[in-house]
CSV table of C-alpha atoms and ligand atoms in Angstrom, one decimal:
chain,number,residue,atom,x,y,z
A,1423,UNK,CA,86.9,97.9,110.1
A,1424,UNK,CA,87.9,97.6,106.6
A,1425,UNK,CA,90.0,94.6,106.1
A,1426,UNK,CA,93.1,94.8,104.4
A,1427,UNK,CA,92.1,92.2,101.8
A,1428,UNK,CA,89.0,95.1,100.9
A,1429,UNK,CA,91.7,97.5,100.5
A,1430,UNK,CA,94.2,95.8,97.9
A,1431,UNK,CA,91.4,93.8,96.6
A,1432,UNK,CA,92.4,90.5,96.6
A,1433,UNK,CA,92.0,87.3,97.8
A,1434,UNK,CA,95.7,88.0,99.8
A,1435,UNK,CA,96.7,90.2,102.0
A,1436,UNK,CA,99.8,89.8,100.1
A,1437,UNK,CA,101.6,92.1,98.0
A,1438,UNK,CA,104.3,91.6,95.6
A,1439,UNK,CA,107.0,94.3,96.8
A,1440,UNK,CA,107.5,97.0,93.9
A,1441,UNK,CA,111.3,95.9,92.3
A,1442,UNK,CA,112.3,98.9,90.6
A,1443,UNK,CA,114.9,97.5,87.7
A,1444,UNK,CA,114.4,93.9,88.2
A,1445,UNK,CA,110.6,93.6,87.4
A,1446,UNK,CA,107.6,94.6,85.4
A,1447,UNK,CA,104.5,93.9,84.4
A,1448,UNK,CA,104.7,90.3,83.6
A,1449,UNK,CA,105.8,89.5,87.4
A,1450,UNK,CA,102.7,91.5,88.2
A,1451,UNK,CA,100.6,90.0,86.6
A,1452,UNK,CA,101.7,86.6,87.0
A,1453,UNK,CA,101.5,87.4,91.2
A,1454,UNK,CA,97.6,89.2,90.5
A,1455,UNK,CA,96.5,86.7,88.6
A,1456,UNK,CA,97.6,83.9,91.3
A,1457,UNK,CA,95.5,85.8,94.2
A,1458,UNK,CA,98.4,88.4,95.5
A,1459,UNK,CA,98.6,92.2,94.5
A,1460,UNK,CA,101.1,92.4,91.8
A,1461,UNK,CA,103.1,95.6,91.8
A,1462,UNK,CA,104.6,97.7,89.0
A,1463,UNK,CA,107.3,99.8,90.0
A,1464,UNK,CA,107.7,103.1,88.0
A,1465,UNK,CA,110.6,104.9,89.3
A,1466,UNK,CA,113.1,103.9,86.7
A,1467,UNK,CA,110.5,104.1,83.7
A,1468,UNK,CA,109.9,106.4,81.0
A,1469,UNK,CA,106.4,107.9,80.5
A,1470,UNK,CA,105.8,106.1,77.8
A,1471,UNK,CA,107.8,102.6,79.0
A,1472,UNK,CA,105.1,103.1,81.9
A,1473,UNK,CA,102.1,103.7,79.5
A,1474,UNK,CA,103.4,100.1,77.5
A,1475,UNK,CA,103.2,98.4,80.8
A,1476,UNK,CA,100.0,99.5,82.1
A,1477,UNK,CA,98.5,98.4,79.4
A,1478,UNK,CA,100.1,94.7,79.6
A,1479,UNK,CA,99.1,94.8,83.1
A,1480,UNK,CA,95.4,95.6,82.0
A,1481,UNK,CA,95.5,93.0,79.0
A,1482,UNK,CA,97.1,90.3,81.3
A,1483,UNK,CA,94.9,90.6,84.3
A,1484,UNK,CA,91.3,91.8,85.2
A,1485,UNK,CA,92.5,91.5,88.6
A,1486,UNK,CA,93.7,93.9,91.5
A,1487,UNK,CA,97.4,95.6,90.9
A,1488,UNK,CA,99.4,98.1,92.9
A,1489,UNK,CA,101.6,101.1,90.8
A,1490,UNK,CA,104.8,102.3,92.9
A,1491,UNK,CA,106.3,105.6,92.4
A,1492,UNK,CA,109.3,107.2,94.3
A,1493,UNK,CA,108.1,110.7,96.0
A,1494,UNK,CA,111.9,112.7,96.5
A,1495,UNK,CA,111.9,115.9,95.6
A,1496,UNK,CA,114.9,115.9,92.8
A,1497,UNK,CA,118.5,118.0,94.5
A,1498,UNK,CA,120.1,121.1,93.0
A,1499,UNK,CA,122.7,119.5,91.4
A,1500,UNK,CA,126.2,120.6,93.0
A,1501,UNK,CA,129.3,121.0,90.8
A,1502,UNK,CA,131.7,120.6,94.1
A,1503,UNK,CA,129.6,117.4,94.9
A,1504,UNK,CA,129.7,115.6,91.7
A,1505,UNK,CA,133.6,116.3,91.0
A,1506,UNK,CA,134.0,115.2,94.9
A,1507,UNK,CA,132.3,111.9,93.5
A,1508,UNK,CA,134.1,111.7,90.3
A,1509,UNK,CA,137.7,111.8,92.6
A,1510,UNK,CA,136.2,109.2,94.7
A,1511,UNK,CA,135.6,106.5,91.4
A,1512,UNK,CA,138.6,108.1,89.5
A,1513,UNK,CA,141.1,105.1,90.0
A,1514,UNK,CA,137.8,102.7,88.9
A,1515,UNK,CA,138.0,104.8,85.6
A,1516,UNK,CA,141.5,104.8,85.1
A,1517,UNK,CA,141.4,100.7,85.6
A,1518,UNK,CA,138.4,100.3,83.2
A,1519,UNK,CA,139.7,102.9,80.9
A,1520,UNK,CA,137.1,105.2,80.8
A,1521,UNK,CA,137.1,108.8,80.1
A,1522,UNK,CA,135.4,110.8,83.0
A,1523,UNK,CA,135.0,113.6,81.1
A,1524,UNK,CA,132.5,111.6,78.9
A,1525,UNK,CA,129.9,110.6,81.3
A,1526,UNK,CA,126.4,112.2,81.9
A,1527,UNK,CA,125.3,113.9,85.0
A,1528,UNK,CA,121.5,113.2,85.7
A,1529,UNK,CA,119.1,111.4,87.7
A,1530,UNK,CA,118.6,107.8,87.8
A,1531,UNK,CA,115.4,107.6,89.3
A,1532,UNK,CA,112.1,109.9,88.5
A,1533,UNK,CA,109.8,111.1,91.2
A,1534,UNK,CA,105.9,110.9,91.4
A,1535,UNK,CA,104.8,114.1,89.3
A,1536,UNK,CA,101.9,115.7,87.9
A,1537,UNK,CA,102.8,114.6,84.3
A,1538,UNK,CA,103.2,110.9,86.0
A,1539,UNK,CA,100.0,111.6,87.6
A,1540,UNK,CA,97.8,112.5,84.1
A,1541,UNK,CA,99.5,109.4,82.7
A,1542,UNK,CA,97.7,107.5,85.3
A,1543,UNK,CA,94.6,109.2,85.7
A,1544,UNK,CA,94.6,106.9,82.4
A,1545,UNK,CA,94.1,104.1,84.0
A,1546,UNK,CA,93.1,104.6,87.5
A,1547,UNK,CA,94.8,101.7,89.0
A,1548,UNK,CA,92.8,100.1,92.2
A,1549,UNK,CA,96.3,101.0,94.2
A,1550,UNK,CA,99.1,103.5,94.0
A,1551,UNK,CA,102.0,102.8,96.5
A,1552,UNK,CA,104.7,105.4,97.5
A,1553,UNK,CA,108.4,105.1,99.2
A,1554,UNK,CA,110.2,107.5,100.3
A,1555,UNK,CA,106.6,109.6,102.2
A,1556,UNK,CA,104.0,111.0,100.0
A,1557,UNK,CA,103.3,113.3,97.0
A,1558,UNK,CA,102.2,116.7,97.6
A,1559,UNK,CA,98.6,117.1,98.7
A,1560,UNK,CA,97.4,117.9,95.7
A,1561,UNK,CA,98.8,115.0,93.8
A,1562,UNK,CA,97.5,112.6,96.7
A,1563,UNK,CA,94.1,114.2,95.8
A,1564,UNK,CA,94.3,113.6,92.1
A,1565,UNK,CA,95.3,109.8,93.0
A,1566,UNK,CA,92.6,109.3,95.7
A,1567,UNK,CA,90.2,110.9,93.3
A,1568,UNK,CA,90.2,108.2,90.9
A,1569,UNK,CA,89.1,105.8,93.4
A,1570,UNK,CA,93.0,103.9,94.0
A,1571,UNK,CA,93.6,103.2,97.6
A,1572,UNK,CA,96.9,104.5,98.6
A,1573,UNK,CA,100.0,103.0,100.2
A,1574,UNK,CA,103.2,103.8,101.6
A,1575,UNK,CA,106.3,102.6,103.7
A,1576,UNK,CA,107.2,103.3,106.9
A,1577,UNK,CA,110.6,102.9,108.6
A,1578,UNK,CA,109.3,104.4,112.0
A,1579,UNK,CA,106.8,104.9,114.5
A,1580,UNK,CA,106.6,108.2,113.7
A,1581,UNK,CA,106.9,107.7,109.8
A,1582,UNK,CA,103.4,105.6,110.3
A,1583,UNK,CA,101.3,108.0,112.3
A,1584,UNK,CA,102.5,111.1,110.0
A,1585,UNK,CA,101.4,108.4,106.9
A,1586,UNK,CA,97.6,107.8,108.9
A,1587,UNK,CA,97.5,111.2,109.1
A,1588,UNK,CA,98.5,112.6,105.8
A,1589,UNK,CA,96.2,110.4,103.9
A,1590,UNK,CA,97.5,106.7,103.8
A,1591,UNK,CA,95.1,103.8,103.5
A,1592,UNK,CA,97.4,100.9,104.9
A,1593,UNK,CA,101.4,101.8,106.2
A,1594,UNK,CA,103.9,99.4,104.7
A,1595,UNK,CA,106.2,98.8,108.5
A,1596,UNK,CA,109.7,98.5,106.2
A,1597,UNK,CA,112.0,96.7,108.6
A,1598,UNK,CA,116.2,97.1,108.3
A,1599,UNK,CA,116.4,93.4,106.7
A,1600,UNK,CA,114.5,94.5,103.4
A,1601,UNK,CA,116.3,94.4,100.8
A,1602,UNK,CA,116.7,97.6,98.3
A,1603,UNK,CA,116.1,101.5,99.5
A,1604,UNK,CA,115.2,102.5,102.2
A,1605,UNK,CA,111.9,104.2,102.8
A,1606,UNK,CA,112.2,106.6,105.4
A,1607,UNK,CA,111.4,110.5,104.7
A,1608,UNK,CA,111.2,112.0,108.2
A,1609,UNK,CA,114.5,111.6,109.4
A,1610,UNK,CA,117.8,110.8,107.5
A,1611,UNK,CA,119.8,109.2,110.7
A,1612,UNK,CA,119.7,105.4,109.9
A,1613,UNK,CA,120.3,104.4,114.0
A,1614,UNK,CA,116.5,105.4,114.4
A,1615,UNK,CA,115.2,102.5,111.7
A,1616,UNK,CA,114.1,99.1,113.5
A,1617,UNK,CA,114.1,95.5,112.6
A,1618,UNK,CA,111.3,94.0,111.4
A,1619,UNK,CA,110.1,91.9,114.4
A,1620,UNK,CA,110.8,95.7,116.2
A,1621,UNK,CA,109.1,97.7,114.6
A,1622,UNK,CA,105.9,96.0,113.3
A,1623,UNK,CA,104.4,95.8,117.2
A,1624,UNK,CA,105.1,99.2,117.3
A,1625,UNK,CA,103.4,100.6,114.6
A,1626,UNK,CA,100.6,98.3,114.8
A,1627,UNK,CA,100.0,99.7,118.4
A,1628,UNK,CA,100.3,103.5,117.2
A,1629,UNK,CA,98.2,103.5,114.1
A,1630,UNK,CA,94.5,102.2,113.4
A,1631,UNK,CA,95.2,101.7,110.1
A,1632,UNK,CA,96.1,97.8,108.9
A,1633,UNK,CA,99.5,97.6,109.2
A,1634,UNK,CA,101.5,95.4,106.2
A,1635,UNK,CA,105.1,94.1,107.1
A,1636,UNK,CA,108.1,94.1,104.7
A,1637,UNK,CA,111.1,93.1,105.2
A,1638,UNK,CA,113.5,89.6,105.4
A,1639,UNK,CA,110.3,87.3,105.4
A,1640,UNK,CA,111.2,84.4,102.9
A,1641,UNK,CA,108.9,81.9,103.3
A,1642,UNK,CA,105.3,81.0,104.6
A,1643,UNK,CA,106.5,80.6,108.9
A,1644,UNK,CA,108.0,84.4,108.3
A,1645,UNK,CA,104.4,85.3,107.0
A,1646,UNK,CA,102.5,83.7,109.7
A,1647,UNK,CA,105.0,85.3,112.4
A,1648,UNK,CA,104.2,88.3,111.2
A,1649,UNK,CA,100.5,88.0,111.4
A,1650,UNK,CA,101.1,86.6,114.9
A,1651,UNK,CA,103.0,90.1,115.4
A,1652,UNK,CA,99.4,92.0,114.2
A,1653,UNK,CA,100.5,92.3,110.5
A,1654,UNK,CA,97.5,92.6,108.8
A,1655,UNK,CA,99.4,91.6,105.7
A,1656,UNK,CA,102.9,91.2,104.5
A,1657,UNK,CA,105.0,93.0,101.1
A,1658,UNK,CA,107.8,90.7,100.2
A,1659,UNK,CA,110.5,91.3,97.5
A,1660,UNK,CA,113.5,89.6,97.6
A,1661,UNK,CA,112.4,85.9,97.6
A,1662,UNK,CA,110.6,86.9,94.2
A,1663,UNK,CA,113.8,87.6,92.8
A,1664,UNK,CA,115.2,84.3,90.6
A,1665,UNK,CA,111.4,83.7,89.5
A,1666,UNK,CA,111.2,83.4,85.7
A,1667,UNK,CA,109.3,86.8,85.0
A,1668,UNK,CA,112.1,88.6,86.9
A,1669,UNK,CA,114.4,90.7,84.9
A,1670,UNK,CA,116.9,90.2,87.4
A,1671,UNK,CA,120.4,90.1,85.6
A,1672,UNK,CA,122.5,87.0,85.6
A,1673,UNK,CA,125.3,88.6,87.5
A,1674,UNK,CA,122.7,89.1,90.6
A,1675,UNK,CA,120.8,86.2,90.2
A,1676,UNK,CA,124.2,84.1,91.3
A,1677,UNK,CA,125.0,86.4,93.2
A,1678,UNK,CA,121.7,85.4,95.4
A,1679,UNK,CA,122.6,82.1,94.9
A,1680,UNK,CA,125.4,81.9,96.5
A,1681,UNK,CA,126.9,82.3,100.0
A,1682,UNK,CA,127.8,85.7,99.0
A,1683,UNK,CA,123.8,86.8,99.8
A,1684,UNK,CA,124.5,86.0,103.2
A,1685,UNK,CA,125.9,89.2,103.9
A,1686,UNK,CA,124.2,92.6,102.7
A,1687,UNK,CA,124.6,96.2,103.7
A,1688,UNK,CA,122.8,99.3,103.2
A,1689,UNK,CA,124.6,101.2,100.6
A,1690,UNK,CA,124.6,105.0,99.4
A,1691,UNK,CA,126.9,104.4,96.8
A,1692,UNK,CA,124.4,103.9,93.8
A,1693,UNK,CA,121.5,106.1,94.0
A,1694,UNK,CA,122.9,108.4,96.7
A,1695,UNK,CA,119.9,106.7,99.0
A,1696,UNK,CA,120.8,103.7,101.6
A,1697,UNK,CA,119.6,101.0,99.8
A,1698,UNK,CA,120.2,97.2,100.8
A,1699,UNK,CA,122.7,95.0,98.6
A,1700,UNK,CA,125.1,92.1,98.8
A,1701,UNK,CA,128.6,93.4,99.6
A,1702,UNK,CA,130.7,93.9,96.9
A,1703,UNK,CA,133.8,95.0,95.6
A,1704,UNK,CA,132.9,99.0,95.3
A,1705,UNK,CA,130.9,98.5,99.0
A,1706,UNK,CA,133.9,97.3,100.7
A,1707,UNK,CA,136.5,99.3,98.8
A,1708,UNK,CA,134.9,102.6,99.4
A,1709,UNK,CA,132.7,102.0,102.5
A,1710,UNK,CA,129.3,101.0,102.1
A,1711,UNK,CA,128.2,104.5,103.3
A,1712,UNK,CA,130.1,107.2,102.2
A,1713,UNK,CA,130.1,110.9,101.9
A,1714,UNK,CA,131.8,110.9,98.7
A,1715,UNK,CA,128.2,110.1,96.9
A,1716,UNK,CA,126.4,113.1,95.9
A,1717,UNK,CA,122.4,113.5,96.9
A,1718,UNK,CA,119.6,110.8,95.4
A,1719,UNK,CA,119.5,110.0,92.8
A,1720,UNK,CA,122.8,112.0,91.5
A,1721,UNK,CA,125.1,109.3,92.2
A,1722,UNK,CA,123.8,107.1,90.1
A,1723,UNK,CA,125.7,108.5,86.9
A,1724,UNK,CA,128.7,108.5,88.1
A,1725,UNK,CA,129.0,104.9,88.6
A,1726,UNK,CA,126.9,103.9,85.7
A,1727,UNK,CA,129.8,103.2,83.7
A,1728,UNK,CA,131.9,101.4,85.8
A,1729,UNK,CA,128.8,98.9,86.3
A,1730,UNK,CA,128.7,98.2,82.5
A,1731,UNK,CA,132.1,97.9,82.1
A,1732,UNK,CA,132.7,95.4,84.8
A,1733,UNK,CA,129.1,93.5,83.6
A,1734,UNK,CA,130.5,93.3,80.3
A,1735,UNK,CA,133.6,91.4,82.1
A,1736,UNK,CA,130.9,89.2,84.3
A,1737,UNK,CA,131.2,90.9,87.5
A,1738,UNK,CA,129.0,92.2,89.7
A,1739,UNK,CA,131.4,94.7,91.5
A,1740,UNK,CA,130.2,97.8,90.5
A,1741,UNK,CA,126.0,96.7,90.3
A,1742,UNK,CA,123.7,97.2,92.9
A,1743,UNK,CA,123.0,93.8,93.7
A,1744,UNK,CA,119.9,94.3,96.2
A,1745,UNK,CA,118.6,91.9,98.5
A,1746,UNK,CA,117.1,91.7,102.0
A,1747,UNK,CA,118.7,90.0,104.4
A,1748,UNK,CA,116.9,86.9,103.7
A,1749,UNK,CA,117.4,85.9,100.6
A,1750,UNK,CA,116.7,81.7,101.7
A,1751,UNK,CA,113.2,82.2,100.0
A,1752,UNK,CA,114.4,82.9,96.5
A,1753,UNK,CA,113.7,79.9,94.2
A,1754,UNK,CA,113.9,79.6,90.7
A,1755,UNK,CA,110.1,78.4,90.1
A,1756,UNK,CA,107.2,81.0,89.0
A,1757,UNK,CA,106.1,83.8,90.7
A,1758,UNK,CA,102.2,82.2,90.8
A,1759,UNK,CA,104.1,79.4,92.8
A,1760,UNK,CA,105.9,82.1,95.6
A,1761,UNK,CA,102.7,83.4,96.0
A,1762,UNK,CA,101.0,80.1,96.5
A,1763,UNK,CA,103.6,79.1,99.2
A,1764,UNK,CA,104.2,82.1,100.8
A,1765,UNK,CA,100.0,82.4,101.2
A,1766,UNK,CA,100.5,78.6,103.3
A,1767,UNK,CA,101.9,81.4,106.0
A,1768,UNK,CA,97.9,83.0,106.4
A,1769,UNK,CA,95.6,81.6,109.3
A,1770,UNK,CA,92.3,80.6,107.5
A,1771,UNK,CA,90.6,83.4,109.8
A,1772,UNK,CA,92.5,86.3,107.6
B,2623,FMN,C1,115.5,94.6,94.1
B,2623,FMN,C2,114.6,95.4,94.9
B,2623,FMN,C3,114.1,96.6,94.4
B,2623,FMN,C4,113.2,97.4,95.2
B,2623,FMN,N1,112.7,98.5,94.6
B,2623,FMN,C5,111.6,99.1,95.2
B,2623,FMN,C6,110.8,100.1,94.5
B,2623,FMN,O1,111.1,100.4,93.4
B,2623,FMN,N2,109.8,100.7,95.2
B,2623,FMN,C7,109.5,100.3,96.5
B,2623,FMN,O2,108.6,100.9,97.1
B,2623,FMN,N3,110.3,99.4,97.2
B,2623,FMN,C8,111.3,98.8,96.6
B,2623,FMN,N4,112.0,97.8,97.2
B,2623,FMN,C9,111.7,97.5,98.7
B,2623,FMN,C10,110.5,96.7,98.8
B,2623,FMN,O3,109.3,97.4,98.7
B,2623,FMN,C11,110.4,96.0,100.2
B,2623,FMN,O4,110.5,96.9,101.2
B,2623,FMN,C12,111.4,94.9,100.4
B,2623,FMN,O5,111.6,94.1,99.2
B,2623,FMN,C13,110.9,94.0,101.5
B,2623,FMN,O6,112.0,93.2,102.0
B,2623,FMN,P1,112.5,91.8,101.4
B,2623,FMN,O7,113.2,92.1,100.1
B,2623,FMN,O8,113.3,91.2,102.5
B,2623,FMN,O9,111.2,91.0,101.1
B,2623,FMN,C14,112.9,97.0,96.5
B,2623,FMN,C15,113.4,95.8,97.0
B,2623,FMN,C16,114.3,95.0,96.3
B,2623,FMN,C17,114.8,93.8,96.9
């Protein structure tokens, strides 16, 4: 069987999670140059922001790297939903002063698409992750044809098998400690998504293909109890997250400092997704789940402005401030020096 190093082509079975807004290509490279499969997420870039990085990560590395796109398909907007939204946040603007009237609607996050796709048929990268399922078949084609070994997460047993069968080449098992959104795509009800330590035995008992667990490992014993638990390799984000080529704000990077990290929630109120983030002022105020928030990525306008506001002010309690569960593993050395002590975690035998 192909090992899972063959597919990422490293020396790791470790890959740098994709950190849409807190990372680029210099945390990349840094993580594919020190052994591990750096990731470049691309869901909040422009096409040409994502051409500008590509190319960094091809200067900065001849090594392996991953490219991560979100696959949603973009709602109809909805008039009623957005003005439901705008009640919802109208005291915020009245406190902060802002005038409704004058903010955007739009998305805040782009999906995988065939303009995205030409752009990267530009570089063929050696792996292409997804979240949120896969593109459509023909896009998968276009990827696969260049040669890059595809990826995605899985929040379920049955998100995995439909992944090996639609094309996959390794399932990402996202367990309900990761931080950030949510990958799930077959089912929207969040009661059916499984811890870590659940659901990794799971999927690696349904699927043939090598199985890569994410989610709330921090340091090198969560990596080797994962491989004890038939990982055949491990995607970690959050402890990556106070490491020099993070772009993580200063805002969120106390906030993971302090006890404050200890307790997370998933959240809608952001993106319109469930995404993990340390509770804050907006999570507790208006429920960390709430119906108010229109459909991903929509509600991500709305509160825009609110978050820049209260930034400007030195508070956090309007930002997404994402983090798994875990967040014990963040340290404020390089990313090269994560890698190298999360990698302790691997058996020699891997
Ligand atoms: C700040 C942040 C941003 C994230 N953005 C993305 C993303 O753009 N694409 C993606 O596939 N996963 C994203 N994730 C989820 C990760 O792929 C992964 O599932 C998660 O980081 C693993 O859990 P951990 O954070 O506990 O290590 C993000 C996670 C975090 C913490």
């Amino acid at each position: 069987m192909t090992t899972l190093k063959q597919i990422l082509g490293t020396e790791l079975p470790l890959i740098q999670a994709p950190m849409a807004g807190i990372q680029g290509s210099a945390m990349a490279i840094a993580v594919s140059n020190a052994g591990g499969l750096g990731s470049l997420p691309c869901a909040m870039l422009s096409p040409d922001a994502m051409r500008s990085e590509l190319a960094a990560i091809r200067a900065g590395t001849g090594k392996s790297y991953n490219v991560n796109f979100f696959c949603h398909t973009p709602p109809e907007p909805s008039a009623e939903r957005e003005a439901t939204w705008r009640a919802a946040l109208a005291p915020y603007y009245a406190e902060f002063g802002i005038d409704a009237a004058g903010i955007p609607t739009g998305p805040g996050r782009n999906p995988f698409s065939a303009e995205v796709a030409n752009l990267l048929a530009e570089f063929r990268p050696p792996v292409v992750s997804f979240h949120f399922g896969l593109p459509s078949e023909a896009l998968l084609a276009q990827v696969r044809s260049w040669g890059s070994k595809v990826l995605a997460s899985a929040t379920t047993v049955e998100e995995a098998v439909w992944l090996e069968a639609h094309g996959a080449d390794a399932v990402i098992a996202q367990g309900l400690e990761a931080g950030g959104h949510r990958g799930h795509f077959l089912s929207h009800d969040l009661t059916k998504q499984l811890g870590t330590f659940a659901l990794l035995p799971q999927v690696v008992r349904a699927v043939k293909l090598p199985v890569i667990a994410a989610g709330g490992i921090a340091d090198a014993n969560g990596v080797a109890a994962a491989i004890a638990l038939g990982a055949a390799g491990v995607q970690i984000g959050t402890a990556y997250m106070l490491t020099p080529e993070a772009t993580t704000s200063a805002i969120h990077r106390a906030a993971l400092k302090s006890e404050a990290a200890r307790h997370t929630a998933l959240t809608n109120l952001f993106t319109g997704r469930p995404a993990r983030g340390i509770v804050n002022r907006v999570m507790r105020e208006l429920g960390p789940i709430g119906s108010a928030a229109p459909e991903f990525p929509l509600a991500t306008s709305g509160i825009a402005p609110l978050r820049a506001k209260a930034e400007a002010q030195g508070s956090g309690d309007f930002s997404p401030l994402w983090s798994g569960q875990n967040a014990t593993g963040c340290r404020e050395v390089s990313s090269a020096e994560v890698t190298q002590a999360l990698a302790e975690g691997f058996p020699a035998s891997l």
